[in-house]
C-alpha positions as a Python dict, from the first residue, in 0.01 Angstrom:
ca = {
    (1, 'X'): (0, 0, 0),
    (2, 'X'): (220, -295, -87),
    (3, 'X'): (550, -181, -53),
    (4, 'X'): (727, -603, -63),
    (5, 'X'): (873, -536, -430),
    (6, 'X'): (1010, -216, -305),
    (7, 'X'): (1137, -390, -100),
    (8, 'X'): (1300, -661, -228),
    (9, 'X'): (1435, -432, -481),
    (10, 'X'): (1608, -178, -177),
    (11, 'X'): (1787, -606, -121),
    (12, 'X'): (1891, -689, -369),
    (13, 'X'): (2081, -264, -475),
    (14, 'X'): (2234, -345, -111),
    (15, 'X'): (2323, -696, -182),
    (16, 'X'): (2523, -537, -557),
    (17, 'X'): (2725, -294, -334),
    (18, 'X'): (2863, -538, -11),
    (19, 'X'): (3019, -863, -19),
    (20, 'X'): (2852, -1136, 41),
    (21, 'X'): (2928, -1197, 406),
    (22, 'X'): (2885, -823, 466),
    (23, 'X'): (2511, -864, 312),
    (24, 'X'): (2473, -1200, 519),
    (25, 'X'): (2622, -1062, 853),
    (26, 'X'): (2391, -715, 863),
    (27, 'X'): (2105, -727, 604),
    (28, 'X'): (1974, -1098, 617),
    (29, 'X'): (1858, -1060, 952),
    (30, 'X'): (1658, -699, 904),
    (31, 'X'): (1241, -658, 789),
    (32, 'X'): (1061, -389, 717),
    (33, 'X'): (784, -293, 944),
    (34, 'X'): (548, -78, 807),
    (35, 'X'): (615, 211, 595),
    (36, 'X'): (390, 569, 717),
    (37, 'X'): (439, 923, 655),
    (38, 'X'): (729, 892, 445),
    (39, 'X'): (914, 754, 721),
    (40, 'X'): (1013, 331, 686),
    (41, 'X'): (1027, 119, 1027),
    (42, 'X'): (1278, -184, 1024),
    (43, 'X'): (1311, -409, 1206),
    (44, 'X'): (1670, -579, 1356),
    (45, 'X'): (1780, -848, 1618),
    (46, 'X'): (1992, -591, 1845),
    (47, 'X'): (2085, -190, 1976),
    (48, 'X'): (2447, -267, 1827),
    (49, 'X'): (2275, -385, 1507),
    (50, 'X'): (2111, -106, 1466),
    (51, 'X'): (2406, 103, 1582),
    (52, 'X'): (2624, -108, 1323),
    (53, 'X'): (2429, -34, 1049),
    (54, 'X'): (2339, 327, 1127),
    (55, 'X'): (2672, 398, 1119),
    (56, 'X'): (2827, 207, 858),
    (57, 'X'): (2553, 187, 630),
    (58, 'X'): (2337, 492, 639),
    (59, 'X'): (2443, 636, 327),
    (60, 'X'): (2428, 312, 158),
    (61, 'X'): (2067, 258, 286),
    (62, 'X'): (1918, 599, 202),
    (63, 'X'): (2026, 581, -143),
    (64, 'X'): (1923, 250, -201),
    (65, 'X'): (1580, 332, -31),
    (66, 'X'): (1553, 619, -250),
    (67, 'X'): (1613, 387, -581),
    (68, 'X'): (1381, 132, -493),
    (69, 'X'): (1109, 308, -337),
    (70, 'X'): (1113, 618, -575),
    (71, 'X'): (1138, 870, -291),
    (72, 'X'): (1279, 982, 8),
    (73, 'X'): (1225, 780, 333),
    (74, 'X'): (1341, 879, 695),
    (75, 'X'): (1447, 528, 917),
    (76, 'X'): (1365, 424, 1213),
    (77, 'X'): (1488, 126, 1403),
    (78, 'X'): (1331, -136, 1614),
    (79, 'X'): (1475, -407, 1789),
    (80, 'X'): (1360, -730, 1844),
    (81, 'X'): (1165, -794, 2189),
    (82, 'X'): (1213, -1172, 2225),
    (83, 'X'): (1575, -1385, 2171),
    (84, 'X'): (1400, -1596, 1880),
    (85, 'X'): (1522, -1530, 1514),
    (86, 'X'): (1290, -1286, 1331),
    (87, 'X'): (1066, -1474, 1091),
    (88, 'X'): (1048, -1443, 770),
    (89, 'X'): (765, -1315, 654),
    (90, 'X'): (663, -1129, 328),
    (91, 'X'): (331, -883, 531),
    (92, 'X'): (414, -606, 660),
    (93, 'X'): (419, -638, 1049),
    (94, 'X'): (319, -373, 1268),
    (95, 'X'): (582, -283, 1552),
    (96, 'X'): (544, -452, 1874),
    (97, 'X'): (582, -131, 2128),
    (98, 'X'): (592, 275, 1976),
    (99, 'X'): (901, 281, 2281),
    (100, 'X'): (1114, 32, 2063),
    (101, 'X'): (1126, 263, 1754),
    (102, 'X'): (1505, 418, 1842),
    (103, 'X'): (1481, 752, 1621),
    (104, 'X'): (1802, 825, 1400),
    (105, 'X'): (1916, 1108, 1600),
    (106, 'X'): (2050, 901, 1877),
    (107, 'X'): (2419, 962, 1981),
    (108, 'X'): (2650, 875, 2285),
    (109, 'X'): (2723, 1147, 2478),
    (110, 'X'): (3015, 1360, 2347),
    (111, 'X'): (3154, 1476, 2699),
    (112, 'X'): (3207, 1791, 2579),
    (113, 'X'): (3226, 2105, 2797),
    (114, 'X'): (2952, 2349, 2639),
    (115, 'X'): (3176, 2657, 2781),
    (116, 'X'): (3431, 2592, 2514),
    (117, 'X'): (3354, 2764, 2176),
    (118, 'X'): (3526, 2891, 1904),
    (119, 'X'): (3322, 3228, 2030),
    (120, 'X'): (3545, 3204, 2381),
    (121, 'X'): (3845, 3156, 2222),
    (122, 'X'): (4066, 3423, 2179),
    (123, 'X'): (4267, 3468, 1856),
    (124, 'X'): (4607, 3623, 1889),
    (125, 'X'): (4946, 3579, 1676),
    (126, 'X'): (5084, 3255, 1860),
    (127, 'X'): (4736, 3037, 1790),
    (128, 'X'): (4619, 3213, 1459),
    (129, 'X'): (4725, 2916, 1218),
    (130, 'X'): (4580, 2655, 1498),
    (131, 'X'): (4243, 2823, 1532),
    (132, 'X'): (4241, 2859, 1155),
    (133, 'X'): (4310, 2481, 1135),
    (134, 'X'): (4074, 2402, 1383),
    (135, 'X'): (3770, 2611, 1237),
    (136, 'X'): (3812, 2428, 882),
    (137, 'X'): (3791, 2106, 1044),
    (138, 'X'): (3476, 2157, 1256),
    (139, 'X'): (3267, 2293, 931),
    (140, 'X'): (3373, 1984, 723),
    (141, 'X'): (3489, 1677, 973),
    (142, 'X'): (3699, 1407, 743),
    (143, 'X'): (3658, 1600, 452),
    (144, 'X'): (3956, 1841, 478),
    (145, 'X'): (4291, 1711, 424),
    (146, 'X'): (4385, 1794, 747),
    (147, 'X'): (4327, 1443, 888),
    (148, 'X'): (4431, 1375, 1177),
    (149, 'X'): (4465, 1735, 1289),
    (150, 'X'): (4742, 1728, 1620),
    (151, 'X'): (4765, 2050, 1758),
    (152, 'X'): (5060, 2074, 2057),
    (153, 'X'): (5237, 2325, 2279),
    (154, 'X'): (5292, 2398, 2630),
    (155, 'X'): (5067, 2345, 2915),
    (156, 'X'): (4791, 2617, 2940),
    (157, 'X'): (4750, 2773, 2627),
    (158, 'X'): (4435, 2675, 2497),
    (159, 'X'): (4439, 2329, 2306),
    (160, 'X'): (4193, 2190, 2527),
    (161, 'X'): (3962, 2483, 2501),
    (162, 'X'): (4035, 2439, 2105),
    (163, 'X'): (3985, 2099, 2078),
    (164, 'X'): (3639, 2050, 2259),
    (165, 'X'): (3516, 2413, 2051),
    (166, 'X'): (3548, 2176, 1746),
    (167, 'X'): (3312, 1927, 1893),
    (168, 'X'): (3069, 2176, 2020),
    (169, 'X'): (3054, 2336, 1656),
    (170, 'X'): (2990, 1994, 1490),
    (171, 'X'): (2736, 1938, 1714),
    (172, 'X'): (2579, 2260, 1678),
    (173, 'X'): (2587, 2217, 1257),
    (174, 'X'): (2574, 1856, 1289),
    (175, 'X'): (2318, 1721, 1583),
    (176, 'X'): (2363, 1306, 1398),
    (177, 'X'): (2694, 1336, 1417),
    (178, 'X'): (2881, 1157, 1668),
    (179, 'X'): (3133, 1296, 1846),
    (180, 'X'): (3364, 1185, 2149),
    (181, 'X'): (3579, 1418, 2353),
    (182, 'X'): (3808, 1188, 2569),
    (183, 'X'): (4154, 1218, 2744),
    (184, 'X'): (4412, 994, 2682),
    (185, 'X'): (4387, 882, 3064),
    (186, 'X'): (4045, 835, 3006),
    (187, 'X'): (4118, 620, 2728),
    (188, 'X'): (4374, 402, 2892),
    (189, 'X'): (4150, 339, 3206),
    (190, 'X'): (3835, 224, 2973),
    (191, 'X'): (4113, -11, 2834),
    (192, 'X'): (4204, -127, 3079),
    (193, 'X'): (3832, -203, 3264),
    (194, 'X'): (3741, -362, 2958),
    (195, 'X'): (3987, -630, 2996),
    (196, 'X'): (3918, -659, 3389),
    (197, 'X'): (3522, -758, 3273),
    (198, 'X'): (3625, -936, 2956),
    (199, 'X'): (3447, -656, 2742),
    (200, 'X'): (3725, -563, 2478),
    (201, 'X'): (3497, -569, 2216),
    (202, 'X'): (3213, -355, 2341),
    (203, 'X'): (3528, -145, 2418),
    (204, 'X'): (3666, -149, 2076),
    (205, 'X'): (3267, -102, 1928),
    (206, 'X'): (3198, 210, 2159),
    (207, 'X'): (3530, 389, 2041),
    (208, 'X'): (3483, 296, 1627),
    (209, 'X'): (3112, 377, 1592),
    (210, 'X'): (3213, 760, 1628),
    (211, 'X'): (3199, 1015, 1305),
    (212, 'X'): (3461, 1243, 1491),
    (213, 'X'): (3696, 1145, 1794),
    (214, 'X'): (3864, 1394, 2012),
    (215, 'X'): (4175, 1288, 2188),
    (216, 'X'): (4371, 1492, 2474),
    (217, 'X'): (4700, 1490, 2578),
    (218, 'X'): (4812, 1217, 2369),
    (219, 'X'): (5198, 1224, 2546),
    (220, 'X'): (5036, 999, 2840),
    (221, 'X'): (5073, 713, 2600),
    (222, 'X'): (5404, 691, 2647),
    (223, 'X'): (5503, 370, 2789),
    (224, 'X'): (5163, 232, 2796),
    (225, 'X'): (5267, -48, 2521),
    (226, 'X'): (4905, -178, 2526),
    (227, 'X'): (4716, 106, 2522),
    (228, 'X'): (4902, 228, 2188),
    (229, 'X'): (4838, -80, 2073),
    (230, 'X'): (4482, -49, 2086),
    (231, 'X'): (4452, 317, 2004),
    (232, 'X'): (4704, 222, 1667),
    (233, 'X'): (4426, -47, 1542),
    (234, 'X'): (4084, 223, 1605),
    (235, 'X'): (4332, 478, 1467),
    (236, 'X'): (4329, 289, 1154),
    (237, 'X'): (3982, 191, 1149),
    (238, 'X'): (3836, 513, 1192),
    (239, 'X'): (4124, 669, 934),
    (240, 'X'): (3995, 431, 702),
    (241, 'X'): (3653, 522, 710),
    (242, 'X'): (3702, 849, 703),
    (243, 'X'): (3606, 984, 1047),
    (244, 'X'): (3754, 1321, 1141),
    (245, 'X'): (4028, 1262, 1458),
    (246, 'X'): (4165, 1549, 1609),
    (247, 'X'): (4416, 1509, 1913),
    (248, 'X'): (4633, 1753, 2135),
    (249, 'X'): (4990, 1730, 2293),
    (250, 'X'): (5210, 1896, 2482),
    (251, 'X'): (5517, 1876, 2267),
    (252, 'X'): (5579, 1758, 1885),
    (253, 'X'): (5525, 1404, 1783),
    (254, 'X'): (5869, 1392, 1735),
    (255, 'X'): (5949, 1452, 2102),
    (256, 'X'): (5772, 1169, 2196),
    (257, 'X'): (6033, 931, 2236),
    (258, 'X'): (5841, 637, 2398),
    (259, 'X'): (5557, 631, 2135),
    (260, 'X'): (5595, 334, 1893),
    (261, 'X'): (5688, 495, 1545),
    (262, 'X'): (5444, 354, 1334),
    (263, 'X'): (5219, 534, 1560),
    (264, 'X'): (5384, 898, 1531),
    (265, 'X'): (5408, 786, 1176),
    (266, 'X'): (5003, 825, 1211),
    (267, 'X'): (5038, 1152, 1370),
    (268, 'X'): (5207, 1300, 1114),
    (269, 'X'): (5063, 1209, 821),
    (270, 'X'): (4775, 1507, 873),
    (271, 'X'): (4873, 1867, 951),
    (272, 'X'): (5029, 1943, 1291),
    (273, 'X'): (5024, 2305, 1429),
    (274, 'X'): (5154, 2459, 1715),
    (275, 'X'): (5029, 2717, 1993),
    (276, 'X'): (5266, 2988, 2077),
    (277, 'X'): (5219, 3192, 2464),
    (278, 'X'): (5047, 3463, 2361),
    (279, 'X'): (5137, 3857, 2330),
    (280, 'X'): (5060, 4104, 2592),
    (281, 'X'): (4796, 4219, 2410),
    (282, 'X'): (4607, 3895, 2329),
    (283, 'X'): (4687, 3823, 2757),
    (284, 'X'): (4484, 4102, 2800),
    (285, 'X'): (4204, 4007, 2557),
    (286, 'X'): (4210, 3679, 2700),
    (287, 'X'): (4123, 3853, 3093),
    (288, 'X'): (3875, 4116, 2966),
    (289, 'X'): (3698, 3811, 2733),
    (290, 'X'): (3655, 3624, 3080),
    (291, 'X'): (3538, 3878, 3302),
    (292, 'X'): (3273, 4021, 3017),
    (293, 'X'): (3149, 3610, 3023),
    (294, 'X'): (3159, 3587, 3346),
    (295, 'X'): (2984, 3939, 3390),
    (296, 'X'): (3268, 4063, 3596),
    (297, 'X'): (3377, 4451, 3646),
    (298, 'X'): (3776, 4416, 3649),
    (299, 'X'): (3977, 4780, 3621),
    (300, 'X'): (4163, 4753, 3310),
    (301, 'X'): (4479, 4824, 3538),
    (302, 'X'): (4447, 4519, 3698),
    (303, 'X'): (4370, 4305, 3386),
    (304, 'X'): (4686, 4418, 3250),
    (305, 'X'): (4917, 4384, 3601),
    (306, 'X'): (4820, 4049, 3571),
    (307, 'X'): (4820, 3941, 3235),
    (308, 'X'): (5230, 4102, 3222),
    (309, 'X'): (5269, 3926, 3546),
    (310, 'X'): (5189, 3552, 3419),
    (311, 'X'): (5304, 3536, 3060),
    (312, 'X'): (5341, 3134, 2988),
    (313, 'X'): (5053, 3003, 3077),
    (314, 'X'): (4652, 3138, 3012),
    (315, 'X'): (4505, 2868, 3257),
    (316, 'X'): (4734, 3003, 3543),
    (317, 'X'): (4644, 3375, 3416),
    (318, 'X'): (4261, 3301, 3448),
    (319, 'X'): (4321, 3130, 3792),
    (320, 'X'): (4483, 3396, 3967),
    (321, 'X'): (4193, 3591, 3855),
    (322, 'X'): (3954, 3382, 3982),
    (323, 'X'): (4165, 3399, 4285),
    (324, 'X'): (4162, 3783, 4306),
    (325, 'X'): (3772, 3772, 4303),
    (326, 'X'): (3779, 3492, 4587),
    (327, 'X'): (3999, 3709, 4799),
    (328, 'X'): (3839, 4019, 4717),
    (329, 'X'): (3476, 3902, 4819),
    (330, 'X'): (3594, 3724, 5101),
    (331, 'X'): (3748, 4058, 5260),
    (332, 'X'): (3485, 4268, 5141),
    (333, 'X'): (3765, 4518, 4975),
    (334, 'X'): (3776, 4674, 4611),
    (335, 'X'): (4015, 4469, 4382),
    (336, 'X'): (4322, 4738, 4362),
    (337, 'X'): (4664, 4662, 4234),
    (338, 'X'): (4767, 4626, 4600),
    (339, 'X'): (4523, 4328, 4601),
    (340, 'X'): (4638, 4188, 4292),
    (341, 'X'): (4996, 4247, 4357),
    (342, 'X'): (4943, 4017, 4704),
    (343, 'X'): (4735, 3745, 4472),
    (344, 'X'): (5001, 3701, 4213),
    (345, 'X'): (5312, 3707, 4463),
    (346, 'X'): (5111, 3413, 4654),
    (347, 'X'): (5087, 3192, 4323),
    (348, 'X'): (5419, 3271, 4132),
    (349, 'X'): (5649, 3369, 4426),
    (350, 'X'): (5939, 3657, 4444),
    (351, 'X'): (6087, 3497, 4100),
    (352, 'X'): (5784, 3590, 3934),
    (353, 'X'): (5837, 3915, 4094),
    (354, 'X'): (6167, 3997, 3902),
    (355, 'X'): (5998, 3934, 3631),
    (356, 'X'): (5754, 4158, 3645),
    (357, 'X'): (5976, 4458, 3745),
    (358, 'X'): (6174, 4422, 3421),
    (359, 'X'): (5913, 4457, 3209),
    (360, 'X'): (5670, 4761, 3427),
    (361, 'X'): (6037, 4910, 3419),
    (362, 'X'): (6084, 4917, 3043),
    (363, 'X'): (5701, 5019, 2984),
    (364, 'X'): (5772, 5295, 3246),
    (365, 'X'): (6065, 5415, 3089),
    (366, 'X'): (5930, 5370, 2738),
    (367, 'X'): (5622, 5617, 2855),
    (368, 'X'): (5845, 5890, 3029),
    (369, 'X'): (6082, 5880, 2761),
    (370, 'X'): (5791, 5867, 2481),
    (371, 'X'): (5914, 5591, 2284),
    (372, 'X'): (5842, 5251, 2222),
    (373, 'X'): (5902, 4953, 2445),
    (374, 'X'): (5972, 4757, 2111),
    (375, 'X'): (6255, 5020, 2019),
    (376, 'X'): (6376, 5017, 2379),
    (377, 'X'): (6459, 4640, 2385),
    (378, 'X'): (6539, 4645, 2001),
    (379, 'X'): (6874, 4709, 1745),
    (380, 'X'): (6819, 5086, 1685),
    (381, 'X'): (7122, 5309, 1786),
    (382, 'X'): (6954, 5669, 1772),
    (383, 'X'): (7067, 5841, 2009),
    (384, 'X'): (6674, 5878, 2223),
    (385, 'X'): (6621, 5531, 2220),
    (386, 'X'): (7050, 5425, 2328),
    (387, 'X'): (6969, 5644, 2655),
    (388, 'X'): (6626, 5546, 2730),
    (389, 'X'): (6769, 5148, 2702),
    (390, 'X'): (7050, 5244, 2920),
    (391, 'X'): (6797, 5403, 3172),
    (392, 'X'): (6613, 5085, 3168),
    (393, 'X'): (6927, 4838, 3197),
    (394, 'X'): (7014, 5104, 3526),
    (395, 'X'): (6660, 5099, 3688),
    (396, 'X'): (6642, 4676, 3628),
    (397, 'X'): (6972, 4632, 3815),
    (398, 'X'): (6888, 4847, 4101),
    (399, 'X'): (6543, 4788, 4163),
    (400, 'X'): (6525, 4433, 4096),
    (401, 'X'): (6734, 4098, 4182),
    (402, 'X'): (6740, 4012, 3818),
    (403, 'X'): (7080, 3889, 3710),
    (404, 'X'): (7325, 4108, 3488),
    (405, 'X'): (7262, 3830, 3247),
    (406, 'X'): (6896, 3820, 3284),
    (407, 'X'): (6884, 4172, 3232),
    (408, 'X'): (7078, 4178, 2878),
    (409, 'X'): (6883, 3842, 2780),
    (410, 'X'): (6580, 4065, 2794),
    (411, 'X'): (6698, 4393, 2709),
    (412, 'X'): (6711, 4208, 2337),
    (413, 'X'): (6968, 3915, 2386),
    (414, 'X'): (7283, 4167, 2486),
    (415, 'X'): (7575, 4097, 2665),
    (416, 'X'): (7587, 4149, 3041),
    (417, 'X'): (7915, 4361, 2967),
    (418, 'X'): (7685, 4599, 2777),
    (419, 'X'): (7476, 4636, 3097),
    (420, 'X'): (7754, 4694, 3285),
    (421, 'X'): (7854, 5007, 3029),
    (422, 'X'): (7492, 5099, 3049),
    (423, 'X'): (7480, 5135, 3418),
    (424, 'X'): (7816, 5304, 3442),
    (425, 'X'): (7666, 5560, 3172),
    (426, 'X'): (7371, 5640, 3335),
    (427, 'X'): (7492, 5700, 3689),
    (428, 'X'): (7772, 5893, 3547),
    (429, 'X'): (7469, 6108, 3377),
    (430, 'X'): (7261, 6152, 3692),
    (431, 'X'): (7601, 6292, 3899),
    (432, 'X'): (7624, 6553, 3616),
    (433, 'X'): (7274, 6610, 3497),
    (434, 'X'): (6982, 6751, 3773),
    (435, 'X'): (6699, 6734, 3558),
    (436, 'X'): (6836, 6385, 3430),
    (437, 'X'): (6824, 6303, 3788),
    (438, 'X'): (6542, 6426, 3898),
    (439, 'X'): (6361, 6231, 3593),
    (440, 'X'): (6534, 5925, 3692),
    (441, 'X'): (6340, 5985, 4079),
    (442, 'X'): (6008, 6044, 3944),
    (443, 'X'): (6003, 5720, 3738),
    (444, 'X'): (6127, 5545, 4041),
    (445, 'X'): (5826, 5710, 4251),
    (446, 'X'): (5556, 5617, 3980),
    (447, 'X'): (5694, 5239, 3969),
    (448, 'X'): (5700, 5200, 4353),
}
């Protein structure tokens, strides 16, 4: 069939819809091929052509296809062999080699880490809202209105893991879509290459024809004048176009004192959320999620001696796991608390230590006394929970070198004078009181 009026008709809806040095620049240069299967072939002078217009242009192509060839056509690219100028020619050509036809599914690489999914990630109270966040964007990219989406908090708690499970999903839903995971380091070294070769614009191309870009650890900007410079301008262009960008930081834009405002402005004109350290409970989660990937049997006593001995950060947690199996294999021994206990004092240190005792102390105390740790360390005076409190204030002081001060700071924010009274209460008790005593002993015995 002779498909030229088509054709000329798909020109001239383009030509309606783009300036005229847009239509000059990327459609005066293009032919169609041949037309089979209901899939069109065309022909244009260059990969970043094609790129260009795949792209920018799709949607504006496959509509206009549809219009002017009165149904729907699948495209296929392929670029010109030779360095002449395409003639112009009103046949239909046949394509030169079947390996020059680049199929529409083509994307860079996303460097994303396949482990991280929003299946692995564990939801707890402190990264609810952020995983919440994070899902919506990753079933509609630049169509929420949480654009950019900057999620931030402390070291090793999970925006990384977060931020490439967004990527994954979109690629998952989405296999056209493109999608680039890179670090801010990353970034700034690419930059910075590109000048030594004199290649700032394949640079600047490579970054801007992306659907959704994924940025880490956006604080190493600071100071890097250039650098935010050039991320500022492809923050724009990609803002502009709508492309989803998503990037992670270890502290609110507002703390970032040596960004250029205009570019924090950026930041937070989308939605920014925050990761909390997680619970005991979601620590715990967190471990037994691991070892059930990882097709590991941990005793659950274990899981939770570590996950109450490493409380700030998850990436630490999961490392002194990985640690414990190491050691454990390497000595041929079952993984005990003993084991654990030597693993943890090796990566955190007699600090950590103190630490520890304060809160095994309260949950001891809390289970002999059956009561709550919560109402332990909390405001209630009955008179259960006052003496079980004191008996944990006592046992903290003497079996720990945690400060007075630490102690009331945990014990709910008190006083170190009310320590002090506590203390002087309960050894008062256990000079008077046998069974109080001997109660006092046995908790001692089960926590050493």
């Amino acid at each position: 069939m002779n498909y030229i009026e088509n054709w000329n008709l798909f020109l001239e809806l383009v030509q309606k819809e783009l300036s005229r040095q847009a239509y000059q620049t990327w459609f005066n240069s293009i032919n169609m091929l041949s037309i089979e299967n209901n899939e069109i072939t065309i022909e244009v002078p260059n990969r970043f052509h094609y790129e260009w217009l795949d792209s920018k242009y799709s949607s504006l192509i496959n509509r206009s296809l549809r219009q002017s060839f009165n149904k729907k056509l699948s495209v296929k690219y392929s670029v010109i062999i030779n360095t002449e100028p395409p003639a112009v020619s009103s046949a239909i050509s046949v394509p030169k080699k079947i390996e020059d036809l680049i199929p529409r599914k083509y994307h860079r690489k996303s460097q994303l880490n396949q482990r991280y999914t929003f299946k692995r990630f564990v939801e707890g109270r402190g990264n609810q809202f952020a995983k919440a966040a994070a899902s919506s964007v990753a079933d509609s990219p630049g169509q929420t209105p949480f654009n950019p989406l900057l999620i931030y908090s402390k070291p090793g708690l999970g925006k990384t893991h977060l931020l490439q499970a967004i990527g994954n999903h979109i690629l998952k839903t989405s296999s056209e879509t493109r999608v680039v995971y890179v670090t801010s380091e990353k970034f700034m070294l690419d930059f910075i290459s590109s000048i030594q070769n004199n290649k700032s614009t394949d640079f600047a191309k490579s970054y801007r024809d992306n659907d959704v870009l994924l940025l880490d650890d956006v604080q190493f900007f600071q100071t890097k004048e250039q650098t935010q410079e050039q991320f500022f301008h492809l923050f724009n262009d990609l803002f502009q176009q709508g492309k989803q960008i998503v990037l992670t930081t270890d502290r609110h834009p507002n703390e970032l004192t040596q960004l250029k405002q205009r570019l924090v402005s950026r930041f937070q004109s989308g939605l920014i959320v925050d990761m909390q350290p997680p619970d005991l409970e979601t620590r715990i989660a967190i471990l037994m999620n691991k070892a059930k990937n990882e097709k590991l049997d941990i005793p659950y006593e274990v899981t939770e001696f570590i996950a109450s001995s490493i409380t700030e950060d998850i990436r630490s947690m999961e490392g002194a796991l990985v640690k414990l199996l190491a050691l454990a294999s390497l000595k041929k021994a079952d993984i005990t608390i003993d084991l654990t206990r030597q693993v943890i004092h090796d990566l955190v240190g007699n600090t950590a230590f103190s630490q520890i005792s304060l809160k095994r102390i309260v949950a001891a105390v809390a289970e002999e006394c059956s009561v709550g740790i919560k109402q332990i360390i909390g405001k209630s005076r009955k008179m259960e929970l006052v003496n079980a409190r004191h008996t944990g204030m006592f046992l903290c002081r003497e079996l720990t070198s945690s400060s007075l001060i630490s102690i009331g700071k945990y014990f709910g924010g008190r006083d170190h004078s009310t320590v002090i009274h506590a203390c002087k209460t309960i050894e008062d008790k256990i000079r008077q009181d046998v069974a109080f005593s001997n109660q006092i002993n046995i908790i001692k015995q089960k926590l050493r």
